PDB file of C-alpha atoms in Angstrom:
ATOM      1  CA  MET A   1      13.002  -1.254  -7.526  1.00 74.00           C
ATOM      2  CA  ASP A   2       9.640  -2.782  -8.187  1.00 88.00           C
ATOM      3  CA  LEU A   3       7.240  -0.705  -6.093  1.00 94.00           C
ATOM      4  CA  PRO A   4       3.831   0.227  -7.458  1.00 95.00           C
ATOM      5  CA  TYR A   5       3.313   3.933  -8.099  1.00 97.00           C
ATOM      6  CA  LEU A   6       7.062   4.644  -7.883  1.00 97.00           C
ATOM      7  CA  LYS A   7       8.323   6.956 -10.583  1.00 96.00           C
ATOM      8  CA  LEU A   8      12.076   7.356 -10.955  1.00 94.00           C
ATOM      9  CA  GLY A   9      13.324  10.403 -12.836  1.00 91.00           C
ATOM     10  CA  LYS A  10      16.337  10.557 -15.150  1.00 91.00           C
ATOM     11  CA  THR A  11      18.373  12.272 -12.432  1.00 89.00           C
ATOM     12  CA  GLY A  12      17.549   9.610  -9.831  1.00 86.00           C
ATOM     13  CA  SER A  13      14.820  11.589  -8.084  1.00 92.00           C
ATOM     14  CA  ALA A  14      11.898   9.505  -6.877  1.00 96.00           C
ATOM     15  CA  LYS A  15       8.194  10.300  -6.754  1.00 97.00           C
ATOM     16  CA  TYR A  16       5.065   8.548  -5.572  1.00 97.00           C
ATOM     17  CA  ARG A  17       2.633   8.952  -8.466  1.00 97.00           C
ATOM     18  CA  ARG A  18      -0.773   7.349  -8.239  1.00 96.00           C
ATOM     19  CA  PRO A  19      -3.985   7.843 -10.180  1.00 97.00           C
ATOM     20  CA  ILE A  20      -7.102   8.609  -8.167  1.00 95.00           C
ATOM     21  CA  ARG A  21      -9.894   6.266  -9.204  1.00 93.00           C
ATOM     22  CA  SER A  22     -12.292   7.038  -6.351  1.00 90.00           C
ATOM     23  CA  ALA A  23     -14.830   9.758  -7.189  1.00 92.00           C
ATOM     24  CA  PRO A  24     -15.086  10.934  -3.547  1.00 91.00           C
ATOM     25  CA  MET A  25     -11.319  11.297  -3.338  1.00 92.00           C
ATOM     26  CA  ARG A  26     -11.118  13.129  -6.677  1.00 94.00           C
ATOM     27  CA  ALA A  27     -13.758  15.522  -5.374  1.00 92.00           C
ATOM     28  CA  MET A  28     -11.888  15.992  -2.090  1.00 91.00           C
ATOM     29  CA  LEU A  29      -8.492  16.667  -3.708  1.00 92.00           C
ATOM     30  CA  GLY A  30      -9.645  18.154  -6.992  1.00 94.00           C
ATOM     31  CA  LYS A  31      -7.143  16.021  -8.915  1.00 95.00           C
ATOM     32  CA  SER A  32      -7.137  12.883 -11.025  1.00 96.00           C
ATOM     33  CA  ALA A  33      -3.706  11.805  -9.700  1.00 96.00           C
ATOM     34  CA  VAL A  34      -1.255  12.611  -6.922  1.00 96.00           C
ATOM     35  CA  GLU A  35       2.471  13.040  -7.429  1.00 96.00           C
ATOM     36  CA  TRP A  36       4.521  13.508  -4.293  1.00 97.00           C
ATOM     37  CA  THR A  37       8.293  13.764  -4.186  1.00 96.00           C
ATOM     38  CA  LEU A  38      10.063  11.258  -1.947  1.00 97.00           C
ATOM     39  CA  LYS A  39      12.851  13.813  -1.339  1.00 95.00           C
ATOM     40  CA  THR A  40      15.708  11.339  -1.693  1.00 94.00           C
ATOM     41  CA  ARG A  41      17.823   9.551  -4.259  1.00 93.00           C
ATOM     42  CA  ASP A  42      19.187   6.920  -1.872  1.00 93.00           C
ATOM     43  CA  PRO A  43      17.605   3.547  -2.814  1.00 90.00           C
ATOM     44  CA  LEU A  44      17.208   2.454   0.824  1.00 90.00           C
ATOM     45  CA  LYS A  45      15.579   5.731   1.815  1.00 94.00           C
ATOM     46  CA  ILE A  46      13.343   5.614  -1.260  1.00 95.00           C
ATOM     47  CA  VAL A  47      11.697   2.411  -0.006  1.00 94.00           C
ATOM     48  CA  GLU A  48      11.041   3.909   3.432  1.00 93.00           C
ATOM     49  CA  ALA A  49       9.755   7.197   1.986  1.00 95.00           C
ATOM     50  CA  TRP A  50       7.546   5.224  -0.436  1.00 95.00           C
ATOM     51  CA  LYS A  51       5.978   3.352   2.499  1.00 92.00           C
ATOM     52  CA  VAL A  52       5.165   6.653   4.219  1.00 94.00           C
ATOM     53  CA  LYS A  53       3.599   8.189   1.103  1.00 96.00           C
ATOM     54  CA  HIS A  54       1.676   4.978   0.359  1.00 93.00           C
ATOM     55  CA  ALA A  55       0.234   5.002   3.887  1.00 89.00           C
ATOM     56  CA  GLU A  56      -0.677   8.693   3.507  1.00 92.00           C
ATOM     57  CA  PHE A  57      -2.500   7.968   0.254  1.00 93.00           C
ATOM     58  CA  GLU A  58      -4.376   5.028   1.777  1.00 88.00           C
ATOM     59  CA  ALA A  59      -5.409   7.189   4.757  1.00 86.00           C
ATOM     60  CA  LEU A  60      -6.654   9.973   2.460  1.00 90.00           C
ATOM     61  CA  GLN A  61      -8.574   7.475   0.371  1.00 90.00           C
ATOM     62  CA  ALA A  62     -10.171   5.937   3.458  1.00 87.00           C
ATOM     63  CA  LYS A  63     -11.150   9.382   4.754  1.00 87.00           C
ATOM     64  CA  ALA A  64     -12.725  10.296   1.430  1.00 90.00           C
ATOM     65  CA  GLU A  65     -14.665   7.026   1.334  1.00 88.00           C
ATOM     66  CA  GLY A  66     -15.691   7.181   5.001  1.00 88.00           C
ATOM     67  CA  ARG A  67     -13.873   3.985   6.024  1.00 84.00           C
ATOM     68  CA  THR A  68     -12.570   3.437   9.553  1.00 83.00           C
ATOM     69  CA  THR A  69      -9.002   2.599  10.562  1.00 79.00           C
ATOM     70  CA  ASN A  70     -10.094  -0.953  11.431  1.00 84.00           C
ATOM     71  CA  GLN A  71     -11.532  -1.433   7.944  1.00 84.00           C
ATOM     72  CA  ILE A  72      -8.291  -0.207   6.385  1.00 79.00           C
ATOM     73  CA  GLU A  73      -6.191  -2.548   8.536  1.00 82.00           C
ATOM     74  CA  TRP A  74      -8.435  -5.492   7.613  1.00 85.00           C
ATOM     75  CA  ASP A  75      -8.140  -4.692   3.897  1.00 84.00           C
ATOM     76  CA  MET A  76      -4.337  -4.553   4.136  1.00 81.00           C
ATOM     77  CA  LEU A  77      -4.048  -7.810   6.106  1.00 85.00           C
ATOM     78  CA  HIS A  78      -6.549  -9.608   3.888  1.00 87.00           C
ATOM     79  CA  SER A  79      -4.710  -8.510   0.735  1.00 85.00           C
ATOM     80  CA  ALA A  80      -1.397  -9.759   2.168  1.00 84.00           C
ATOM     81  CA  ALA A  81      -2.953 -13.086   3.197  1.00 85.00           C
ATOM     82  CA  VAL A  82      -4.438 -13.586  -0.286  1.00 86.00           C
ATOM     83  CA  ALA A  83      -1.148 -12.642  -1.949  1.00 85.00           C
ATOM     84  CA  HIS A  84       0.700 -15.249   0.124  1.00 81.00           C
ATOM     85  CA  GLY A  85      -1.858 -18.001  -0.455  1.00 81.00           C
ATOM     86  CA  LEU A  86      -3.126 -18.220   3.118  1.00 82.00           C
ATOM     87  CA  VAL A  87      -6.784 -17.440   2.320  1.00 85.00           C
ATOM     88  CA  GLN A  88      -9.104 -17.258  -0.660  1.00 87.00           C
ATOM     89  CA  PRO A  89     -10.031 -13.793  -2.017  1.00 89.00           C
ATOM     90  CA  GLY A  90     -13.610 -14.000  -0.688  1.00 88.00           C
ATOM     91  CA  ALA A  91     -12.635 -15.139   2.827  1.00 87.00           C
ATOM     92  CA  SER A  92     -14.167 -13.260   5.738  1.00 87.00           C
ATOM     93  CA  LYS A  93     -11.492 -14.300   8.238  1.00 85.00           C
ATOM     94  CA  ILE A  94      -7.794 -15.133   8.338  1.00 82.00           C
ATOM     95  CA  GLY A  95      -6.532 -18.195  10.161  1.00 78.00           C
ATOM     96  CA  PRO A  96      -5.810 -20.257  11.943  1.00 80.00           C
ATOM     97  CA  VAL A  97      -2.498 -20.773  10.182  1.00 74.00           C
ATOM     98  CA  ASP A  98      -0.143 -23.589  11.141  1.00 75.00           C
ATOM     99  CA  SER A  99       3.089 -21.607  11.333  1.00 70.00           C
ATOM    100  CA  GLU A 100       5.235 -24.760  11.302  1.00 76.00           C
ATOM    101  CA  LEU A 101       3.520 -26.375   8.324  1.00 73.00           C
ATOM    102  CA  GLU A 102       3.251 -23.126   6.377  1.00 72.00           C
ATOM    103  CA  SER A 103       6.473 -21.570   7.695  1.00 74.00           C
ATOM    104  CA  GLY A 104       7.582 -19.945   4.427  1.00 78.00           C
ATOM    105  CA  ARG A 105       4.234 -18.445   3.545  1.00 77.00           C
ATOM    106  CA  HIS A 106       3.530 -17.504   7.176  1.00 72.00           C
ATOM    107  CA  ALA A 107       6.871 -15.692   7.464  1.00 78.00           C
ATOM    108  CA  ALA A 108       6.293 -13.856   4.168  1.00 77.00           C
ATOM    109  CA  PHE A 109       2.763 -12.874   5.240  1.00 77.00           C
ATOM    110  CA  THR A 110       3.985 -11.678   8.645  1.00 76.00           C
ATOM    111  CA  ALA A 111       6.662  -9.546   7.007  1.00 77.00           C
ATOM    112  CA  ALA A 112       4.124  -8.094   4.564  1.00 73.00           C
ATOM    113  CA  ALA A 113       1.586  -7.412   7.305  1.00 68.00           C
TER     114      ALA A 113
END
């Protein structure tokens, strides 16, 4: 599995381990990293549990930095659009996208979003 911040133990246990780079979040949690168990060894369940823990981390980080839910959603969508080549990194909007012409990239972006 190639998920960022996923740490697999020798026994197959999985953890979400992520360094905390944000000073406000370090102050809020009193840690320099988080390490949360995903409570499963099943590869399919690991992916789902990872998504939950990743979302929890992002929400905590946003709270610590004072960002709104809308700002978080925009950041996630913008990152996915950049990763799939639909916009430039400095773009302030996404779209319009011709879903027929860009069907592969559009489908990959939609799945990521």
